[in-house]
PDB file of C-alpha atoms in Angstrom:
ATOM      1  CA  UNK A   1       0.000   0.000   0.000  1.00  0.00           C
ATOM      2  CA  UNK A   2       1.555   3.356  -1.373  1.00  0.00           C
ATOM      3  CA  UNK A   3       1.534   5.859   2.065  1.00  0.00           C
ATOM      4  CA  UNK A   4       1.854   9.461   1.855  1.00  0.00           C
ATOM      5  CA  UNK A   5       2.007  11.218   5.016  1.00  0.00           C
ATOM      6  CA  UNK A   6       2.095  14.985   5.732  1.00  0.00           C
ATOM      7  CA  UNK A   7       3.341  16.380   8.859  1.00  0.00           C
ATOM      8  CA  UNK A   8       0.212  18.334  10.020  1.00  0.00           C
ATOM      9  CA  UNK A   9      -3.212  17.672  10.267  1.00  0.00           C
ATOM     10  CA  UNK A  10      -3.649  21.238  11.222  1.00  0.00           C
ATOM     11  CA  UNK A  11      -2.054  24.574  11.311  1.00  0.00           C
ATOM     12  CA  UNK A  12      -2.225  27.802  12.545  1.00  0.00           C
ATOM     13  CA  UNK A  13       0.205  30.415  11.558  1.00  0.00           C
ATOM     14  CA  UNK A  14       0.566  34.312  11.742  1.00  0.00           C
ATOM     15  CA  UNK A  15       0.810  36.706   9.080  1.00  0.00           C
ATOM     16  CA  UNK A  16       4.492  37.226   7.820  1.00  0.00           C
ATOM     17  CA  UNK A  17       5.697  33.801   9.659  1.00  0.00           C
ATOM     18  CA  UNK A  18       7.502  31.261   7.297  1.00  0.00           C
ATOM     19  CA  UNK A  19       5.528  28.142   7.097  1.00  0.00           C
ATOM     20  CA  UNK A  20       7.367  24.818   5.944  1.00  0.00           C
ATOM     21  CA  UNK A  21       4.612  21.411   5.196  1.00  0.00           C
ATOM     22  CA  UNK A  22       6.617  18.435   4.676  1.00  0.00           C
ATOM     23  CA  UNK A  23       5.469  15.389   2.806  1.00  0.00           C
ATOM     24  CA  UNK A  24       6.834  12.110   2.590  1.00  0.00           C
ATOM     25  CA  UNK A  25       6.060   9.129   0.392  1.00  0.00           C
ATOM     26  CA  UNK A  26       7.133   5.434   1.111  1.00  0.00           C
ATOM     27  CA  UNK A  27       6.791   3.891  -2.522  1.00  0.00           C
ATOM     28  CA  UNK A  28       9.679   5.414  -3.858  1.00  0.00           C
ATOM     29  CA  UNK A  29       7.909   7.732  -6.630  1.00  0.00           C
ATOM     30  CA  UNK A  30       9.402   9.753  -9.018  1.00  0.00           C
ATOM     31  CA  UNK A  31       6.846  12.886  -9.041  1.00  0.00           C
ATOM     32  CA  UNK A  32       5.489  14.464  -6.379  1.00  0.00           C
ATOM     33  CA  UNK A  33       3.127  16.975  -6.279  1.00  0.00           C
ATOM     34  CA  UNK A  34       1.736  20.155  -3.575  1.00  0.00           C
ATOM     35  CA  UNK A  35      -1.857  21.098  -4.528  1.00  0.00           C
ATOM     36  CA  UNK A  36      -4.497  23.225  -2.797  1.00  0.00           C
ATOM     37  CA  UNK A  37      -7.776  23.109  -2.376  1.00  0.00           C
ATOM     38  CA  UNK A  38     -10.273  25.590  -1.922  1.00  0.00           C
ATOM     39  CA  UNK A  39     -14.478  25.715  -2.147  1.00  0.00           C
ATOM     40  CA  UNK A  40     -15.904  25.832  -5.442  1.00  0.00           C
ATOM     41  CA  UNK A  41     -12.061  26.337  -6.992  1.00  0.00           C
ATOM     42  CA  UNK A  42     -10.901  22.149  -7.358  1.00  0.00           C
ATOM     43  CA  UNK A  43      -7.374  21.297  -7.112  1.00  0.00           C
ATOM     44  CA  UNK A  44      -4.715  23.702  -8.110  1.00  0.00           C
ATOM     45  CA  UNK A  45      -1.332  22.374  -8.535  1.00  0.00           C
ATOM     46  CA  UNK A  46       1.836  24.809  -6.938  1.00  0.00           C
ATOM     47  CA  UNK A  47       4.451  22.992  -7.517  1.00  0.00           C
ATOM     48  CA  UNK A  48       5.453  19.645  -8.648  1.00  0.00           C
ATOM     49  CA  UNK A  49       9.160  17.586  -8.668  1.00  0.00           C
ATOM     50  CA  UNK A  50       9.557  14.586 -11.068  1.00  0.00           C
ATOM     51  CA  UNK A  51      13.304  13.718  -9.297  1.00  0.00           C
ATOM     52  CA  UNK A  52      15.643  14.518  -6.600  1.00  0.00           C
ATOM     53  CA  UNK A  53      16.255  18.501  -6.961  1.00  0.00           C
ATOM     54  CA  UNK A  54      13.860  18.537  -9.905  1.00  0.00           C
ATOM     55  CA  UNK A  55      10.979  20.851  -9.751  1.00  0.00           C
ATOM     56  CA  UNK A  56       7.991  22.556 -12.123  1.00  0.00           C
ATOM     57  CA  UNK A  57       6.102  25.700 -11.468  1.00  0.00           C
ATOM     58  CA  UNK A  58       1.701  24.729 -11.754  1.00  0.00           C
ATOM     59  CA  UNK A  59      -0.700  26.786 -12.179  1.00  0.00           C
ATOM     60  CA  UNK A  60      -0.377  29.353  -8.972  1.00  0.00           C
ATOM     61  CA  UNK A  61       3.672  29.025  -7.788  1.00  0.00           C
ATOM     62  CA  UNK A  62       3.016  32.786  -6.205  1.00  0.00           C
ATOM     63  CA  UNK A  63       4.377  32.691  -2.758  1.00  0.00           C
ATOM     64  CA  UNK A  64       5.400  29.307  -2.500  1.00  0.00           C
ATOM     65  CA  UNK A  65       8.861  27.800  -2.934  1.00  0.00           C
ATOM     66  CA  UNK A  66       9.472  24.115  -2.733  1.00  0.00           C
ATOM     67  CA  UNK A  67      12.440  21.679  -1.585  1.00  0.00           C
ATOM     68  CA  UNK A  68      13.125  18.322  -3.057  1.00  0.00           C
ATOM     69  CA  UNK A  69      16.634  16.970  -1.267  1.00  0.00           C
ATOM     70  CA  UNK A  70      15.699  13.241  -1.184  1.00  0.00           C
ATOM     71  CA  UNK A  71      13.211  10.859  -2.995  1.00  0.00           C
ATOM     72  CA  UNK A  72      10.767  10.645  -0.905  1.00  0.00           C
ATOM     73  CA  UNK A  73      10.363  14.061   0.807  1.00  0.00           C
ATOM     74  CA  UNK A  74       8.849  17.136  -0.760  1.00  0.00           C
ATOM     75  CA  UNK A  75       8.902  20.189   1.609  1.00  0.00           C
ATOM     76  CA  UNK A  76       6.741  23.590   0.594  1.00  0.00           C
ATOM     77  CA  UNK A  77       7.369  26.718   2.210  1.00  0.00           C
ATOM     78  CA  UNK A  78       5.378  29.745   2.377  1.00  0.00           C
ATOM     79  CA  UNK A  79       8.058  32.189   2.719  1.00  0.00           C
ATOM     80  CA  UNK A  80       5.922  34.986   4.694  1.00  0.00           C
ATOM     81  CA  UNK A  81       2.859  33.220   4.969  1.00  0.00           C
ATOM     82  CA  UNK A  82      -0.267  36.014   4.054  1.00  0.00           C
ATOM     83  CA  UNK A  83      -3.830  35.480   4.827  1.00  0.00           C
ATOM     84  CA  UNK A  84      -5.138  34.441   1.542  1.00  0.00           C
ATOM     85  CA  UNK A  85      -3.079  30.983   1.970  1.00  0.00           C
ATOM     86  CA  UNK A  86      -5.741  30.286   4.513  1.00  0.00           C
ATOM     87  CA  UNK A  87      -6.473  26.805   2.841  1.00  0.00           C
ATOM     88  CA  UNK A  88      -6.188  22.871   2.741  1.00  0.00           C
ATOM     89  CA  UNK A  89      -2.683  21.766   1.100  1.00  0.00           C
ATOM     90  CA  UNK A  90      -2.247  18.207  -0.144  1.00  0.00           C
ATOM     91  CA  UNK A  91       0.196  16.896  -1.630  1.00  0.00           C
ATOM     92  CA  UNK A  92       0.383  13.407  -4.124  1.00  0.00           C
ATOM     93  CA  UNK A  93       3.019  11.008  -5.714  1.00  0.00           C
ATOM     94  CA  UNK A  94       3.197   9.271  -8.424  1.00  0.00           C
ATOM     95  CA  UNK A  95       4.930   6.619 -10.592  1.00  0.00           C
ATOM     96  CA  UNK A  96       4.597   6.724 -14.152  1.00  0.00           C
ATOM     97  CA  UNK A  97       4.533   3.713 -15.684  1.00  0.00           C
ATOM     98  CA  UNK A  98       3.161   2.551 -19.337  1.00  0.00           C
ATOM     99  CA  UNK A  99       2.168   5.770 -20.027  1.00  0.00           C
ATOM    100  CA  UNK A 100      -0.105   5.662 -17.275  1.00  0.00           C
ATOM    101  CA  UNK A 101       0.071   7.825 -13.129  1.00  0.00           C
ATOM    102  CA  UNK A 102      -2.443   7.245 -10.774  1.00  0.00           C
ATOM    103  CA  UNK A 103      -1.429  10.013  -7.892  1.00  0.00           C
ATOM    104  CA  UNK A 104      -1.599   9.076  -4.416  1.00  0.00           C
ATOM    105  CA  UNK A 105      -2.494  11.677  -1.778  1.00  0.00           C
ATOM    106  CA  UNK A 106      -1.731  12.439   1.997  1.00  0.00           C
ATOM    107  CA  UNK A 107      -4.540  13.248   4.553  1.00  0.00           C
ATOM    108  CA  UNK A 108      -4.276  17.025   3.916  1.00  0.00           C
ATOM    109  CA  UNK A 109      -2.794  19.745   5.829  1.00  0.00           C
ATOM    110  CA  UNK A 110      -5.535  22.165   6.864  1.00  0.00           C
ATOM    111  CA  UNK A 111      -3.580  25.734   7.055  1.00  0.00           C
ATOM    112  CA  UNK A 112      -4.914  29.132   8.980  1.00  0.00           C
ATOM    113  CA  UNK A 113      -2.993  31.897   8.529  1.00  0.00           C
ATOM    114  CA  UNK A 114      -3.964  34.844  11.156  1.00  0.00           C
TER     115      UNK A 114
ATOM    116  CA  UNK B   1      -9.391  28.116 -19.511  1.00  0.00           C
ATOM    117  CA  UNK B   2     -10.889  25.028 -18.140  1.00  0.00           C
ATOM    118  CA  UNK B   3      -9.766  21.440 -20.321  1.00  0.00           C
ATOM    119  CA  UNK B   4     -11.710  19.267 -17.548  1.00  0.00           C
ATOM    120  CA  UNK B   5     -15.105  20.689 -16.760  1.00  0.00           C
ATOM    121  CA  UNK B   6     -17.626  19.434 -14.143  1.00  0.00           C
ATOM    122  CA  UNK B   7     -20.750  21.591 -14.830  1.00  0.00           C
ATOM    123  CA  UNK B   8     -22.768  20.308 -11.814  1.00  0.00           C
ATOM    124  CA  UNK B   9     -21.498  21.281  -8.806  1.00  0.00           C
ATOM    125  CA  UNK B  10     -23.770  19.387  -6.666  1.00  0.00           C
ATOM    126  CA  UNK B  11     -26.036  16.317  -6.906  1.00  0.00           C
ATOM    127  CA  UNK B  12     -28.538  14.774  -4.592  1.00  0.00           C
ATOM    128  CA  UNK B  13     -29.912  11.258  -5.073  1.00  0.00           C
ATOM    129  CA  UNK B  14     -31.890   8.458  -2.684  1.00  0.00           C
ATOM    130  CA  UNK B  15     -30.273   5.544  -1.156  1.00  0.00           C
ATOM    131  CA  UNK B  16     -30.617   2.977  -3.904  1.00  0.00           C
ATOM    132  CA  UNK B  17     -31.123   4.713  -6.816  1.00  0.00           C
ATOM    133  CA  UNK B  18     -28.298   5.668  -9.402  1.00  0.00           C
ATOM    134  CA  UNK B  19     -26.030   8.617  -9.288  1.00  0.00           C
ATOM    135  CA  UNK B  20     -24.532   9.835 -12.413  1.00  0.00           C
ATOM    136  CA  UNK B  21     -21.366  12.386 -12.273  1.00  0.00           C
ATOM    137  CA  UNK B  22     -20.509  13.742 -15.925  1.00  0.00           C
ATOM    138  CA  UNK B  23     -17.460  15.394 -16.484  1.00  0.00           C
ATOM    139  CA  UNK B  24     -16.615  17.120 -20.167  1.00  0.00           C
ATOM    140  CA  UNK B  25     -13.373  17.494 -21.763  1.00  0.00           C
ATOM    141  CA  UNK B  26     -11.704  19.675 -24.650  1.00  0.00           C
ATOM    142  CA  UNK B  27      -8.458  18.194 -25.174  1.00  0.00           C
ATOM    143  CA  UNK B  28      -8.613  15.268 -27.207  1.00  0.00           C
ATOM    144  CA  UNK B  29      -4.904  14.068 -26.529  1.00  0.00           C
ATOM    145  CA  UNK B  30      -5.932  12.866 -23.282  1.00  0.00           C
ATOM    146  CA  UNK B  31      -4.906   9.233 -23.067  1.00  0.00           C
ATOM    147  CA  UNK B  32      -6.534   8.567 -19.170  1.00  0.00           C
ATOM    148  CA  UNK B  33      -9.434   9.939 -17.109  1.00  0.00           C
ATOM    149  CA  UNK B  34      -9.396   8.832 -13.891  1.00  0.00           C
ATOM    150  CA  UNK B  35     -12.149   9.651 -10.922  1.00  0.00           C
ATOM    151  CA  UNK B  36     -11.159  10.345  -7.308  1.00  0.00           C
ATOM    152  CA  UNK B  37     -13.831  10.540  -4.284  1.00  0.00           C
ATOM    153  CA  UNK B  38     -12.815  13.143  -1.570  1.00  0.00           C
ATOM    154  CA  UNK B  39     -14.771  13.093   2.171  1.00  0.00           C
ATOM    155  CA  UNK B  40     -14.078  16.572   3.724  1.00  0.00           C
ATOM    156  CA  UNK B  41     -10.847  16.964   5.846  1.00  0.00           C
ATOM    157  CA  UNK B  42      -9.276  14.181   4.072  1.00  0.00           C
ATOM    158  CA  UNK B  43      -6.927  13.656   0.705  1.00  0.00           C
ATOM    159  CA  UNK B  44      -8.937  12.244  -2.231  1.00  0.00           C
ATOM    160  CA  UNK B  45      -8.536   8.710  -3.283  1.00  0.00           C
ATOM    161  CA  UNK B  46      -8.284   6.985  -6.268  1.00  0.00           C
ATOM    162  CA  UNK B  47     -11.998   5.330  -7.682  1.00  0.00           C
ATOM    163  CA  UNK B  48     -11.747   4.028 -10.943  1.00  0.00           C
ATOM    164  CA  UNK B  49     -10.261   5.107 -14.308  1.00  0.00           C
ATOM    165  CA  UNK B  50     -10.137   4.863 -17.907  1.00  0.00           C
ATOM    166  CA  UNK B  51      -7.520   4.371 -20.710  1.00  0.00           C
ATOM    167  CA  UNK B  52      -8.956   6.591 -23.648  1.00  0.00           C
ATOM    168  CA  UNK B  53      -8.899   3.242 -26.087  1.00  0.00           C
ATOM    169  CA  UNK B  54     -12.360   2.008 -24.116  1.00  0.00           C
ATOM    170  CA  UNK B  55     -15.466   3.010 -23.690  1.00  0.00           C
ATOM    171  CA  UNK B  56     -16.450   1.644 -20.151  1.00  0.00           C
ATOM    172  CA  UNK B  57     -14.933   0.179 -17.216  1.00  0.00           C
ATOM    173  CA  UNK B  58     -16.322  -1.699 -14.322  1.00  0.00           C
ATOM    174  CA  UNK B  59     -15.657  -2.017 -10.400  1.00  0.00           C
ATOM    175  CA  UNK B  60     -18.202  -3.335  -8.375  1.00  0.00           C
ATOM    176  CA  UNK B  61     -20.546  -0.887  -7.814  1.00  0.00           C
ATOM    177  CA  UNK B  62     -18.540   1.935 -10.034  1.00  0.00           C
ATOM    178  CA  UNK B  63     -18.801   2.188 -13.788  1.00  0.00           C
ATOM    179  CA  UNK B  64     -17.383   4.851 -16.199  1.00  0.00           C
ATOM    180  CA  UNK B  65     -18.363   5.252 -19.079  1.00  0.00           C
ATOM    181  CA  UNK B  66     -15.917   7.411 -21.998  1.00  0.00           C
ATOM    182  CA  UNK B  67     -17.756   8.949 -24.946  1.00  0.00           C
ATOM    183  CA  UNK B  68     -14.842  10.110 -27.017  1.00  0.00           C
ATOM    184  CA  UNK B  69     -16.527  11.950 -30.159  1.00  0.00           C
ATOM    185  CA  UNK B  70     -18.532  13.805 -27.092  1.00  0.00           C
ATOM    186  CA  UNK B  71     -15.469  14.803 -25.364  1.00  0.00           C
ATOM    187  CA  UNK B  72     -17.658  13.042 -22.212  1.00  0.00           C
ATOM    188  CA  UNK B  73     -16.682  10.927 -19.693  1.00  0.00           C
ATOM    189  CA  UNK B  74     -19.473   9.832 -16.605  1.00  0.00           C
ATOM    190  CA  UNK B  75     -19.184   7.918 -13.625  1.00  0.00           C
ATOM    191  CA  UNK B  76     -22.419   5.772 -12.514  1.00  0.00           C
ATOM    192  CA  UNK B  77     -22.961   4.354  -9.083  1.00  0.00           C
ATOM    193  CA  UNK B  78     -25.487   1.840  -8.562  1.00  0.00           C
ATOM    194  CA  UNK B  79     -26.780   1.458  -6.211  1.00  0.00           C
ATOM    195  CA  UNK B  80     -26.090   4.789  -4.246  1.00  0.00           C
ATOM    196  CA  UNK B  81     -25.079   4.673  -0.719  1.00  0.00           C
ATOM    197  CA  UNK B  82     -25.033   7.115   2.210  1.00  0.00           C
ATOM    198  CA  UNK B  83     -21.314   6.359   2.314  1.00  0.00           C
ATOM    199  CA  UNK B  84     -20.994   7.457  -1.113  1.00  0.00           C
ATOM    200  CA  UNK B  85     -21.446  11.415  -0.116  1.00  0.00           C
ATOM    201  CA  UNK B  86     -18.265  12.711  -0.980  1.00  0.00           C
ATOM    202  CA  UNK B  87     -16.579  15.225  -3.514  1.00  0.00           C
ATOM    203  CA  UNK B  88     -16.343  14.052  -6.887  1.00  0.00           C
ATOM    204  CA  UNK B  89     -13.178  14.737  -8.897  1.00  0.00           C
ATOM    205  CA  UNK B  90     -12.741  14.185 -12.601  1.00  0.00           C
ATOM    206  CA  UNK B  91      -8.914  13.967 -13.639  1.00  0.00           C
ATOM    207  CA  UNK B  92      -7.317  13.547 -16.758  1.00  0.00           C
ATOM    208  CA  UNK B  93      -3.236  12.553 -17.929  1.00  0.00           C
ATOM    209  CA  UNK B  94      -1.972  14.443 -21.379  1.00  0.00           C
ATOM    210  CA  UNK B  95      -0.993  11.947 -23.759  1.00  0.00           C
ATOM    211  CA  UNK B  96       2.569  10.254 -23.575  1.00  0.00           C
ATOM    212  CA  UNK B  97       5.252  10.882 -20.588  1.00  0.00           C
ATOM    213  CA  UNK B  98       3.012  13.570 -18.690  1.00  0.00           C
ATOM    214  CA  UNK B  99       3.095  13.459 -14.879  1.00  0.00           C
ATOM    215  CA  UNK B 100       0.584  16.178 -14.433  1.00  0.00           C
ATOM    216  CA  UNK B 101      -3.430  15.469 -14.441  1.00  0.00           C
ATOM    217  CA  UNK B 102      -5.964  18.131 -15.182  1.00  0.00           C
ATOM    218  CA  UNK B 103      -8.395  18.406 -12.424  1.00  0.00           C
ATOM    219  CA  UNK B 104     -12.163  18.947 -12.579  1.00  0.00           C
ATOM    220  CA  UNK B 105     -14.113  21.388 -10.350  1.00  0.00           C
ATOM    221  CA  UNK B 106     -15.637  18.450  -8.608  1.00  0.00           C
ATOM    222  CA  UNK B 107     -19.323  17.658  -7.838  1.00  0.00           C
ATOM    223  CA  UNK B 108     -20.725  17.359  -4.811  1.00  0.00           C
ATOM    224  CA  UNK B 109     -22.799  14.423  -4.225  1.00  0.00           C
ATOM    225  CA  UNK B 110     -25.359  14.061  -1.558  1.00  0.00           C
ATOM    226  CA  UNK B 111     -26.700  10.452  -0.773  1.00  0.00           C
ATOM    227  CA  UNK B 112     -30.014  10.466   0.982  1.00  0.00           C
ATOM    228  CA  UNK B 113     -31.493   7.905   3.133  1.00  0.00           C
TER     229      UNK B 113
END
């Protein structure tokens, strides 16, 4: 069974703090991915790394940066975290294989940002 | 612009009867769809998919059916349970070596007892 775990269930940060969410995947992926999700707007992808030190802007990068230093961990930061990140952060992983990626996600990281 | 496009964003159906999630597509170089079911406070997991070579695939209770001249792709549940309530995402891969999916809106589906 492919396990993706994120480090917080839950968060609540201030205004202007730097916010790191770590994610870690025990299936040794290639890709991993940081999405978030907010009502009535889906899943919008930040960031995503298809190998070690690899990484690809999505569709809203703004005010994120991400870290990608082994396999199986895939940190984003919020460098000063603003109010409008307020939001539920997931990130996926994903082997692609025959043409063919099924992503697996972690629980979610619900993020408040004061 | 939106390539993945779930125009319902909620449904409500009785225990029992079928549910039917559409989801409609522009790019026709999409070589997967796949569905994912999301419960609030918790990461969305993998339901069922389809290559874009077939035109239905079957788990248990789960069905999706791909409609390629249409550009439409639905999911059918039958029978619907309470259990089923849940976000409904519509995905699909770009053709070839892409990692990324496109992501649907979702719909929101509402089992009743």
């Amino acid at each position: 069974d492919v396990k993706v775990t994120q480090s917080s269930r839950y968060l609540v940060k201030r205004t202007g703090e730097k916010v790191f969410l770590e994610c870690v995947q025990d299936m040794d992926h290639e890709n991993m991915f940081w999405y978030r999700q907010d009502p009535g707007l889906g899943l919008r992808l930040i960031y995503f790394s298809y190998d070690v030190k690899m990484k690809e802007k999505g569709d809203i990068p703004e005010g994120y940066s991400v870290s990608r230093e082994k396999k199986e961990r895939f940190s984003l930061i919020l460098e000063s975290a603003s109010t409008n990140q307020t939001s539920m952060y997931l990130c996926a992983s994903s082997l692609l294989r025959g043409g063919y990626n099924e992503q697996f996600f972690g629980p979610g990281t619900r993020l408040t940002v004061l | 612009d939106q390539q993945v496009k779930q125009n319902s964003p909620s449904l409500s159906v009785q225990e029992g009867r079928i549910s039917i999630l559409n989801c409609d597509y522009t790019n026709s170089m999409f070589d997967y769809f796949l569905w994912y079911k999301k419960y609030p406070a918790e990461g969305p997991t993998f339901l069922i998919s389809i290559s874009s070579i077939k035109d239905k695939n079957e788990d248990g209770r789960f069905t999706v059916f791909l409609n390629k001249s249409a550009k439409h792709l639905s999911l059918h549940i039958v029978p619907s349970q309470p259990g089923d309530s849940a976000v409904y995402f519509c995905a699909a891969k770009g053709a070839g070596n892409n990692r990324k999916l496109i992501w649907g809106l979702g719909t929101s589906l509402a089992v009743n007892p």
